[in-house]
PDB file of C-alpha atoms and ligand atoms in Angstrom:
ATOM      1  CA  UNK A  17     -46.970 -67.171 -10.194  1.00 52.00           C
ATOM      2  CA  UNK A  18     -46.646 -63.634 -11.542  1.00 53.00           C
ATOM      3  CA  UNK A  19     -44.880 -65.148 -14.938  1.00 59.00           C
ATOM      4  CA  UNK A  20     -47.884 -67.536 -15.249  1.00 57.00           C
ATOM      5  CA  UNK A  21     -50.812 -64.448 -14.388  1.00 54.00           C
ATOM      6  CA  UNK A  22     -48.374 -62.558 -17.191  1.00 57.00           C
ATOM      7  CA  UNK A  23     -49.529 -65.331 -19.692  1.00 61.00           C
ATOM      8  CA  UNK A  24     -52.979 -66.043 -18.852  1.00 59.00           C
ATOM      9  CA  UNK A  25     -54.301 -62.340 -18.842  1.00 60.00           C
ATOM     10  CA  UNK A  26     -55.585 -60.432 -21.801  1.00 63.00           C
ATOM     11  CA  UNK A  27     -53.707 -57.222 -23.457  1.00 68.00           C
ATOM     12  CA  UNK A  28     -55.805 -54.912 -21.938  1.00 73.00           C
ATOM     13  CA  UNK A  29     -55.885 -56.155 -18.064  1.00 74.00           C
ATOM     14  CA  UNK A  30     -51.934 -56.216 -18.537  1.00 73.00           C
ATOM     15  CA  UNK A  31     -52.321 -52.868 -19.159  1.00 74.00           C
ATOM     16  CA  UNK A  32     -54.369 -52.241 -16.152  1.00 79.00           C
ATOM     17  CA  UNK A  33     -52.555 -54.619 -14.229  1.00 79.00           C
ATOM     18  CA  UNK A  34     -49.279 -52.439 -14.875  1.00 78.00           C
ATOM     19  CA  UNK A  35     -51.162 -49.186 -14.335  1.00 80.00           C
ATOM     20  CA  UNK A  36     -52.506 -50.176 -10.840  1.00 80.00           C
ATOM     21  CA  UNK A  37     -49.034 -51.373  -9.650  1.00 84.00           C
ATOM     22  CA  UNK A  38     -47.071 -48.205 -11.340  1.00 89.00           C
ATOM     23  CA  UNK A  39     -49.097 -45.454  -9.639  1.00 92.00           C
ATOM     24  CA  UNK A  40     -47.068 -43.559  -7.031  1.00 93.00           C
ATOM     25  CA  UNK A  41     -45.863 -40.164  -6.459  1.00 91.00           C
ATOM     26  CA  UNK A  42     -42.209 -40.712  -7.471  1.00 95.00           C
ATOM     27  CA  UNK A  43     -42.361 -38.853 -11.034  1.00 97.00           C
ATOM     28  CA  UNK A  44     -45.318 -37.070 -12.771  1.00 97.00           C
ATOM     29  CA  UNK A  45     -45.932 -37.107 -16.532  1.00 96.00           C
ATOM     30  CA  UNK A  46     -46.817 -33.314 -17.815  1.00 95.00           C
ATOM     31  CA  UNK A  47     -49.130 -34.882 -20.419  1.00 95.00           C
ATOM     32  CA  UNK A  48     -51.535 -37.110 -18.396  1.00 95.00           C
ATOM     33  CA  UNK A  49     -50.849 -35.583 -15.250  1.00 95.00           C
ATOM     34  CA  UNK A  50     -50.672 -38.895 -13.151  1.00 95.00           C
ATOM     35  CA  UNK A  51     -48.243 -39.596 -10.941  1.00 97.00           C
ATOM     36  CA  UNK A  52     -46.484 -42.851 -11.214  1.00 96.00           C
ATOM     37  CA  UNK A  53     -43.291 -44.906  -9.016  1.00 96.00           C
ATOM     38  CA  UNK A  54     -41.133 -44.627 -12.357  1.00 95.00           C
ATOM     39  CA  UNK A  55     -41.122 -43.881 -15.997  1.00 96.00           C
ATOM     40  CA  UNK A  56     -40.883 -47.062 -17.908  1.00 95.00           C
ATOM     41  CA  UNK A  57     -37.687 -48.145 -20.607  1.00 95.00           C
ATOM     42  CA  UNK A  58     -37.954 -47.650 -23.969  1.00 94.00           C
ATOM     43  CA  UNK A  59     -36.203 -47.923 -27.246  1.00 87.00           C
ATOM     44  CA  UNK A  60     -33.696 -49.889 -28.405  1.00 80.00           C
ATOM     45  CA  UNK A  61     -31.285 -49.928 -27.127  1.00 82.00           C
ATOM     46  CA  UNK A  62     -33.786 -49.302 -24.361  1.00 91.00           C
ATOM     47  CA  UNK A  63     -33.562 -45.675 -22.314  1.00 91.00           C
ATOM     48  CA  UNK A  64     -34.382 -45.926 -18.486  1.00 93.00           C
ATOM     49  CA  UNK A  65     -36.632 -43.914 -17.528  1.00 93.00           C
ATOM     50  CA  UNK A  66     -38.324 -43.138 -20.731  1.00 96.00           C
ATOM     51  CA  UNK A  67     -42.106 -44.328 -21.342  1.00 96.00           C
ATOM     52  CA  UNK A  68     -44.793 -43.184 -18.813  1.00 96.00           C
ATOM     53  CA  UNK A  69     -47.018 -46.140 -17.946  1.00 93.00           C
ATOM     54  CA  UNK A  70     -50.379 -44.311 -18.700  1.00 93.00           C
ATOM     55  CA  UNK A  71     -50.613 -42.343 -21.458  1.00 93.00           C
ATOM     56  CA  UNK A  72     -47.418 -44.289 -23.289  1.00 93.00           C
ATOM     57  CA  UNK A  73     -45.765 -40.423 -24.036  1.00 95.00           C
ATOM     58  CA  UNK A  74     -41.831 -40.278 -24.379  1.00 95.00           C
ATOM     59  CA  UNK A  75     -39.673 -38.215 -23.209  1.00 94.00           C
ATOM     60  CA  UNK A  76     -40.121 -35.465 -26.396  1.00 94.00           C
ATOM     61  CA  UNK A  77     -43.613 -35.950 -26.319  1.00 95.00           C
ATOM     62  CA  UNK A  78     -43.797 -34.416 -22.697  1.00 95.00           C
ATOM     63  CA  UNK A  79     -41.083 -32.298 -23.141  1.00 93.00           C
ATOM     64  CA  UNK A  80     -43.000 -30.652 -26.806  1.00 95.00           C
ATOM     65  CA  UNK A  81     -45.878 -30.525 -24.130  1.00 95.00           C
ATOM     66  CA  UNK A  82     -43.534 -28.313 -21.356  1.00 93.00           C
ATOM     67  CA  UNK A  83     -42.330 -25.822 -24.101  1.00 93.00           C
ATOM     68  CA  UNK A  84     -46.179 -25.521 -25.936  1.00 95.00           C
ATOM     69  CA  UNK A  85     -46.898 -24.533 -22.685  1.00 94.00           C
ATOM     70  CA  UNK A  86     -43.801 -22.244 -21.084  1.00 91.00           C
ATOM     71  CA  UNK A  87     -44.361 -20.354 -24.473  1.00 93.00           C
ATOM     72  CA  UNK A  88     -47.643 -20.186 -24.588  1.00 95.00           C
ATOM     73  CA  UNK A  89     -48.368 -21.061 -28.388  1.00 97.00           C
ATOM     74  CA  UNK A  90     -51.756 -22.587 -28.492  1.00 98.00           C
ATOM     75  CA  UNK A  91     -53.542 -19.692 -27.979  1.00 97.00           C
ATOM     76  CA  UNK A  92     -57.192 -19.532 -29.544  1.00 98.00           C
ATOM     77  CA  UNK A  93     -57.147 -19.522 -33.456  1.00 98.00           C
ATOM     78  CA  UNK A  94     -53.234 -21.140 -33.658  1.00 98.00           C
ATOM     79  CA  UNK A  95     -53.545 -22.916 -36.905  1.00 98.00           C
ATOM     80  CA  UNK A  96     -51.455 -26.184 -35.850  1.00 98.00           C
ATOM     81  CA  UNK A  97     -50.078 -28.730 -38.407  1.00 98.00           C
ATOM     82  CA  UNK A  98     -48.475 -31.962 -36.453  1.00 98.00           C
ATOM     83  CA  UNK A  99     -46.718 -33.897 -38.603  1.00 98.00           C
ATOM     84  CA  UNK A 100     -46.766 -37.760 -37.950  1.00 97.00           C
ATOM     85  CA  UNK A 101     -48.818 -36.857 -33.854  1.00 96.00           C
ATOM     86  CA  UNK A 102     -47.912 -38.612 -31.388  1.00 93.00           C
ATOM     87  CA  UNK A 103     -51.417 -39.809 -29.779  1.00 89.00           C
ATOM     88  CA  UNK A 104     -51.511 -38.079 -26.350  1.00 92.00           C
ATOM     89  CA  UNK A 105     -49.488 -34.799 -27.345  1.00 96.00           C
ATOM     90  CA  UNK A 106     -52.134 -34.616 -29.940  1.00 96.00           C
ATOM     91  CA  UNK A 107     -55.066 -34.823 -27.996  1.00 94.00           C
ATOM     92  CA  UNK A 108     -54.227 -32.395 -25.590  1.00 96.00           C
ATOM     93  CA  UNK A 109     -52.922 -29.907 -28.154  1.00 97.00           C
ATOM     94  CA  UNK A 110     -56.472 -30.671 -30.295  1.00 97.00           C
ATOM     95  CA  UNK A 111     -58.046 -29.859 -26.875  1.00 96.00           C
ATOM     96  CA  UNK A 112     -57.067 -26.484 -26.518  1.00 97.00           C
ATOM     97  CA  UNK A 113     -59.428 -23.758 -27.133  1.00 97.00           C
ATOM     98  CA  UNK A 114     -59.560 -22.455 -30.374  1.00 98.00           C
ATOM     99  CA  UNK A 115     -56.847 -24.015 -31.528  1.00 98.00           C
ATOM    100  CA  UNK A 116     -57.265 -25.152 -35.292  1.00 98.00           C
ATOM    101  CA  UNK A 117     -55.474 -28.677 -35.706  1.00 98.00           C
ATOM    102  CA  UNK A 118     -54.525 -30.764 -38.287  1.00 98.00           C
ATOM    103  CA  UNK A 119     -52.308 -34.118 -37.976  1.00 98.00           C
ATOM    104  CA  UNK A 120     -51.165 -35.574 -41.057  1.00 98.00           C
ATOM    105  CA  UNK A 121     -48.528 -38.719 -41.475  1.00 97.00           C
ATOM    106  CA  UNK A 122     -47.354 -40.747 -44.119  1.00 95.00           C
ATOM    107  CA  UNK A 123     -49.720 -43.646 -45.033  1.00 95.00           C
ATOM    108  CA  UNK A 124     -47.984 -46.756 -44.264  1.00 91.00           C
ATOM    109  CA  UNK A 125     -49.365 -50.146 -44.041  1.00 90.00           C
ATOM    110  CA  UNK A 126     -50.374 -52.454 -41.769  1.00 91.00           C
ATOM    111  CA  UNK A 127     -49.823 -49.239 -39.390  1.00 90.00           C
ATOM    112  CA  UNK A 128     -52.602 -47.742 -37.301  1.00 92.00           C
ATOM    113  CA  UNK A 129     -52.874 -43.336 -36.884  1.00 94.00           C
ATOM    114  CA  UNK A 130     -54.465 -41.737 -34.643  1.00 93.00           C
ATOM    115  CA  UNK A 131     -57.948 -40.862 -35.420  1.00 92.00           C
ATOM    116  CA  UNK A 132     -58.445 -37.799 -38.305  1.00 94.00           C
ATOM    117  CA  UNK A 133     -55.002 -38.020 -39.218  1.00 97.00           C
ATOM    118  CA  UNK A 134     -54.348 -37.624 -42.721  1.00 97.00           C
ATOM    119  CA  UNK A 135     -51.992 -39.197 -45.162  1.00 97.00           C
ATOM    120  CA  UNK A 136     -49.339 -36.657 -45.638  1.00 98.00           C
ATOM    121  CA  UNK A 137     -46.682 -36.428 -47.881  1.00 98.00           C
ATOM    122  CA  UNK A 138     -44.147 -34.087 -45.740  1.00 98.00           C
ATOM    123  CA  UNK A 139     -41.797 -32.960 -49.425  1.00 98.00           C
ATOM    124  CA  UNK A 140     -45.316 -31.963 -51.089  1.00 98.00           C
ATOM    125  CA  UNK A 141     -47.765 -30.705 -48.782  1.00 98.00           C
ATOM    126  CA  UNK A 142     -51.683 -29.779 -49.910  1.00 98.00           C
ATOM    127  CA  UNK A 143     -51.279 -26.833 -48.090  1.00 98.00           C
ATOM    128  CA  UNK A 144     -51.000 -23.087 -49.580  1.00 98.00           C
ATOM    129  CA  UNK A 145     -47.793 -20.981 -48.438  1.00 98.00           C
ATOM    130  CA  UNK A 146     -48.272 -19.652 -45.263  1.00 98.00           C
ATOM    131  CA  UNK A 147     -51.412 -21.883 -43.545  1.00 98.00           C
ATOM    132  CA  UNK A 148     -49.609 -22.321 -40.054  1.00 98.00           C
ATOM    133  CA  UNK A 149     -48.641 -20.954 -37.184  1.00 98.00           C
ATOM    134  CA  UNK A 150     -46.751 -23.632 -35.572  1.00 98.00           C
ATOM    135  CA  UNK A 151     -45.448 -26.694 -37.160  1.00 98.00           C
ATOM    136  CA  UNK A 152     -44.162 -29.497 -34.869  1.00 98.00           C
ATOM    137  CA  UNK A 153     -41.936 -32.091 -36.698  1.00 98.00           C
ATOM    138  CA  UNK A 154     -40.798 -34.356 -34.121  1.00 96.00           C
ATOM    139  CA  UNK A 155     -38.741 -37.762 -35.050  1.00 95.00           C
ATOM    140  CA  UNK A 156     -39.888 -37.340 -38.649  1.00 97.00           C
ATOM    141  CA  UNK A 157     -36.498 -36.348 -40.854  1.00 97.00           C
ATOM    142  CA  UNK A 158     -34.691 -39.215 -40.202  1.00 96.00           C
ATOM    143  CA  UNK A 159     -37.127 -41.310 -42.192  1.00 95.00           C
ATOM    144  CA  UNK A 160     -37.492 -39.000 -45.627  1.00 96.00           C
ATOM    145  CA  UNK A 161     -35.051 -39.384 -48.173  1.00 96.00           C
ATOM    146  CA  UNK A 162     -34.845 -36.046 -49.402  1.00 97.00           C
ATOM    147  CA  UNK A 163     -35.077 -34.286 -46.079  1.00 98.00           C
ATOM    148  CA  UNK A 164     -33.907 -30.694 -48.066  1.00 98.00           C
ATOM    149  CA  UNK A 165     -37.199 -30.628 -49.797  1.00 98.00           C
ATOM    150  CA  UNK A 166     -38.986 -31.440 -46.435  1.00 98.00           C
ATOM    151  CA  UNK A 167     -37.573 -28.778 -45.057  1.00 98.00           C
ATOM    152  CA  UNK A 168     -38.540 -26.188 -47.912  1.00 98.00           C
ATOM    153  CA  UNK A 169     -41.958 -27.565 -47.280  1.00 98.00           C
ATOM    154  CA  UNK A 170     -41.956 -26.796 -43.631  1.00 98.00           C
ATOM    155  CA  UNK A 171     -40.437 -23.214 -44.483  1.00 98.00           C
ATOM    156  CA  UNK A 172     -43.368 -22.744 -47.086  1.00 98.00           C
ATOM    157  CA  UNK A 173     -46.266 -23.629 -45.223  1.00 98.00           C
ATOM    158  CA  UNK A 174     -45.164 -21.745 -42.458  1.00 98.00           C
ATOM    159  CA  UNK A 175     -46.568 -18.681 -41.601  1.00 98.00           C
ATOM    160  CA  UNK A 176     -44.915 -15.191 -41.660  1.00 97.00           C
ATOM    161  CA  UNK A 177     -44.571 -15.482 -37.972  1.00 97.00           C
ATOM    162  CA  UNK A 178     -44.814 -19.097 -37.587  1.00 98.00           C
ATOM    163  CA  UNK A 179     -42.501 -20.949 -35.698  1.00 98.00           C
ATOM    164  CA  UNK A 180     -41.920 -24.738 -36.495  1.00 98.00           C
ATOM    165  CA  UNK A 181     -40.312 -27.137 -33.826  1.00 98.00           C
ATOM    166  CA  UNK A 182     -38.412 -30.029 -35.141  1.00 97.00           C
ATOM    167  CA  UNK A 183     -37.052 -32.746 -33.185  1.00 96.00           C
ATOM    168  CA  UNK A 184     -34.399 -35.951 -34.440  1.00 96.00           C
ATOM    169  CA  UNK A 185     -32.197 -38.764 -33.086  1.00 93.00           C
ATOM    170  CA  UNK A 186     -28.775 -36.858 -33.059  1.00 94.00           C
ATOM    171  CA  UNK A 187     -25.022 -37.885 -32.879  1.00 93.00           C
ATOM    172  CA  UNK A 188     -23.850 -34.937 -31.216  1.00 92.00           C
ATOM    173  CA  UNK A 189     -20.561 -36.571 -30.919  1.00 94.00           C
ATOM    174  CA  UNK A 190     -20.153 -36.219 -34.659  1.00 94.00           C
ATOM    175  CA  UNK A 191     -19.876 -32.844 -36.801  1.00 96.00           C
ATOM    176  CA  UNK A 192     -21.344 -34.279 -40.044  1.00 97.00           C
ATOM    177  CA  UNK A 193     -24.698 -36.340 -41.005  1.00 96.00           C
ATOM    178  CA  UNK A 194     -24.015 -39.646 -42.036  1.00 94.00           C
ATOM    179  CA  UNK A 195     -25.894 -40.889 -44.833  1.00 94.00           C
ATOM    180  CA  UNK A 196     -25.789 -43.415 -47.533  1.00 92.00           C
ATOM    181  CA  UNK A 197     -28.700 -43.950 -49.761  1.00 90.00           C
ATOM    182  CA  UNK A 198     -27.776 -47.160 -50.857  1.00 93.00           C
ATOM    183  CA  UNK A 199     -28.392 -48.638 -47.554  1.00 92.00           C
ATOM    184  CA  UNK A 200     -32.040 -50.093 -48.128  1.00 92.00           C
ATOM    185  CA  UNK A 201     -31.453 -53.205 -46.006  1.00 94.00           C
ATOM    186  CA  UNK A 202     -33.397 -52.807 -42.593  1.00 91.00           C
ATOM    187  CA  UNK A 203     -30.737 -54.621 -40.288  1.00 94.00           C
ATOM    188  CA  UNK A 204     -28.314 -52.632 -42.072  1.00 92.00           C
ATOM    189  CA  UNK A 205     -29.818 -49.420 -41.369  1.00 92.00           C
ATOM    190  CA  UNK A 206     -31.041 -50.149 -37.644  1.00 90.00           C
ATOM    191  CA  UNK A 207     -26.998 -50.938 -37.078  1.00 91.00           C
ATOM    192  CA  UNK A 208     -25.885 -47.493 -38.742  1.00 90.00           C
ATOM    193  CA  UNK A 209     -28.653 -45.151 -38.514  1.00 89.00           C
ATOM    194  CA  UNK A 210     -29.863 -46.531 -35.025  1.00 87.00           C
ATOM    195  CA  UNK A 211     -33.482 -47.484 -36.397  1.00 87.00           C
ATOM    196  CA  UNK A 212     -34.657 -49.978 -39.344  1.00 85.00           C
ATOM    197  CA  UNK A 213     -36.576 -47.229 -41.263  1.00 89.00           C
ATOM    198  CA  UNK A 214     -34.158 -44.324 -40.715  1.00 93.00           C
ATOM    199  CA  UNK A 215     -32.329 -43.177 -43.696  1.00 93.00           C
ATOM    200  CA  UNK A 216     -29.210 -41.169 -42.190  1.00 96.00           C
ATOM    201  CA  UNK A 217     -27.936 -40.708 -38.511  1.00 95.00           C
ATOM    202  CA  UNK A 218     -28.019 -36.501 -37.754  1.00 97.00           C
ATOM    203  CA  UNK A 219     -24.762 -34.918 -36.497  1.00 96.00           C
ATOM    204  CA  UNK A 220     -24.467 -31.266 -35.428  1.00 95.00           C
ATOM    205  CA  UNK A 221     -24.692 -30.135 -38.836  1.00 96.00           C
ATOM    206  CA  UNK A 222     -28.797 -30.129 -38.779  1.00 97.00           C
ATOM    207  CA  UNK A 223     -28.526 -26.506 -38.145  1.00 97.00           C
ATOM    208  CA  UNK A 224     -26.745 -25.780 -40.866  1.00 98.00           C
ATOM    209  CA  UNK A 225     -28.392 -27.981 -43.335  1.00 98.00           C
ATOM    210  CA  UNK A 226     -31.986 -26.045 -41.591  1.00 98.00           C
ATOM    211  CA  UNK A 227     -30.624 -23.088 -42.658  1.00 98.00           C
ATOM    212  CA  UNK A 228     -29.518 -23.650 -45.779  1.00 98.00           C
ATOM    213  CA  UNK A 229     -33.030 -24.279 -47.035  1.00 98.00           C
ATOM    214  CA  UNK A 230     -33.948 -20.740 -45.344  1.00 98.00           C
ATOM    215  CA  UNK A 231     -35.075 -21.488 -41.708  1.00 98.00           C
ATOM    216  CA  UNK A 232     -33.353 -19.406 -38.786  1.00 98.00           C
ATOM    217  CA  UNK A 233     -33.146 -21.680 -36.072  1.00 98.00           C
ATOM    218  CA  UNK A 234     -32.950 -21.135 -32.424  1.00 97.00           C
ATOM    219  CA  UNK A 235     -31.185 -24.326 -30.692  1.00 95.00           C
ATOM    220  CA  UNK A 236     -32.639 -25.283 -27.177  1.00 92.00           C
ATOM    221  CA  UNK A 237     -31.872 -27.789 -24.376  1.00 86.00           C
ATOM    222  CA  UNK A 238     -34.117 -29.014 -21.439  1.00 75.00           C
ATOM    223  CA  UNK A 239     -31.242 -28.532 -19.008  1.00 73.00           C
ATOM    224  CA  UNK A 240     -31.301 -25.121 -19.760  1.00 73.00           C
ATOM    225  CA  UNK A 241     -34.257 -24.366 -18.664  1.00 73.00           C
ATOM    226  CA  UNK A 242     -34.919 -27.364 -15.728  1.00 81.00           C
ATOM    227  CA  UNK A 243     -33.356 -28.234 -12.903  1.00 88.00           C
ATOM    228  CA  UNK A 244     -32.096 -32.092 -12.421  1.00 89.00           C
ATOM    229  CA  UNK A 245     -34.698 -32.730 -10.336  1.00 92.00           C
ATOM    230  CA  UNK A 246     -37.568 -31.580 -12.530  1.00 91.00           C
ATOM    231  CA  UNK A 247     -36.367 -33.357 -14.998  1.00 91.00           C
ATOM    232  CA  UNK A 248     -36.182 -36.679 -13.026  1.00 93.00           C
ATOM    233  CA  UNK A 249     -39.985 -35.981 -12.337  1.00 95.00           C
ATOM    234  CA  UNK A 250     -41.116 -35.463 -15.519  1.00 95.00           C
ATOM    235  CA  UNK A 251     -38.752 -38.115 -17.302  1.00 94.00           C
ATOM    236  CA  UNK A 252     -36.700 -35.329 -19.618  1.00 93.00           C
ATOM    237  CA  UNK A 253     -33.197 -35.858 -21.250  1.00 89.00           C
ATOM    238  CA  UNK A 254     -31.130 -32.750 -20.729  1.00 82.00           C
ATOM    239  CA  UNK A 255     -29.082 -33.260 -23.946  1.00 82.00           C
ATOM    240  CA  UNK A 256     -31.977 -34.393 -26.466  1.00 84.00           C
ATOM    241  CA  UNK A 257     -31.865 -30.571 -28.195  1.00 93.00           C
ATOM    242  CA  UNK A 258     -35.405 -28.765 -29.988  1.00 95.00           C
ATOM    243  CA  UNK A 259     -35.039 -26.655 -32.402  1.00 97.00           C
ATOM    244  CA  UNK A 260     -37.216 -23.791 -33.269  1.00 97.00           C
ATOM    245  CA  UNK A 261     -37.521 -22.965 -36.585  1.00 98.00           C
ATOM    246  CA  UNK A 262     -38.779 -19.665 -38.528  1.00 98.00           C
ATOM    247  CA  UNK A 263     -38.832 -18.433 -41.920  1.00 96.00           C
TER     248      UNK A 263
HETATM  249 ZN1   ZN B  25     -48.458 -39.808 -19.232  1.00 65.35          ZN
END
């Protein structure tokens, strides 16, 4: 019965559908605010716990959301550059008051952006030296080629006291980056680098390759600043590590 209802309804009563059976008091996303019986999986391989069954955030999206807000960066007249947004995080960060916001991704397509996002080119940004106050680069590395120039970019544009916060699917296991840029073959690089458009698998050494192109960075853990049980709530992984970045 449910398999057949499954088929027969429309995208968008699925979604409601899912919405009206997930609400509960269980866990609470920080971004939407609703409270729900469980986060959702995600990725692949999928994550338990990951994707929150209203506003579709993962578990860096919220926890971006949780450190914007412990630190209190989008005060009025933050000049914010978010590089390839993720939808919700970006509407609440656009929401704040006074807070000057630009999104800007790489053009790809057959892909759809959220709305007022323009195409960006992260290793030659329109933007003079020094136009930001915060920079959030989250899940965006992994997929440019020459990821030294990127981050040269991100140094540039940021402000004297800017602070950039970059995110990327890590190997902490390993020391060293693995890359090989003549792996173009999508199955190929989904087995090695963990995704089909990823271009090199990060190992601890993002730090040091940061730094190289002139960032100090400042490495930071949810666990380290949440208990188990809050993260359980608000669907966090303790070892996924943010950086913050400054010039
Ligand atoms: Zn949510």
């Amino acid at each position: 019965m449910l398999a057949l209802l499954k088929r027969l309804l429309p995208g968008s009563m699925k979604i409601r559908a899912r919405r009206y059976f997930m609400r509960g008091d269980q866990v609470r996303c920080p971004l939407c605010g609703q409270g729900a019986i469980a986060f959702l999986p995600a990725g692949t391989p999928p994550r338990a716990h990951a994707l929150c069954p209203f506003c579709g955030s993962l578990e860096r999206g919220r926890m971006m959301w949780l450190h914007l807000q412990r630190r209190e960066m989008l005060r009025p007249g933050v000049r914010v550059l978010h590089i390839a947004p993720e939808k919700g995080l970006g509407r609440r960060i656009a929401a704040m008051p006074g807070v000057v916001y630009t999104a800007g991704d790489k053009h790809e397509p057959g892909y759809r952006y959220p709305a007022g996002t323009i195409d960006l080119d992260i290793t030659a940004m329109p933007f003079p030296e020094g136009a930001f106050d915060l920079v959030i680069c989250s899940h965006v590395l992994e997929h440019v080629p020459d990821d030294r120039q990127a981050m040269r970019e991100l140094r540039r544009v940021l402000a004297p006291d800017g602070v950039g916060l970059v995110l990327v699917p890590q190997d902490l296991e390993c020391a060293a980056t693995f890359e090989d840029p003549t792996v173009t073959d999508p199955r190929e690089r989904l087995r090695l680098f963990g995704q089909f458009d990823h271009v090199r698998l990060y190992g601890r050494d993002l730090v040091e390759r940061l730094q190289a192109e002139g960032l100090r960075v400042e490495t930071l853990y949810p666990g380290a600043v949440s208990s188990a049980e809050e993260r359980f709530r608000m669907g966090l992984r303790a070892e996924e590590p943010l950086y913050e970045v400054r010039r």
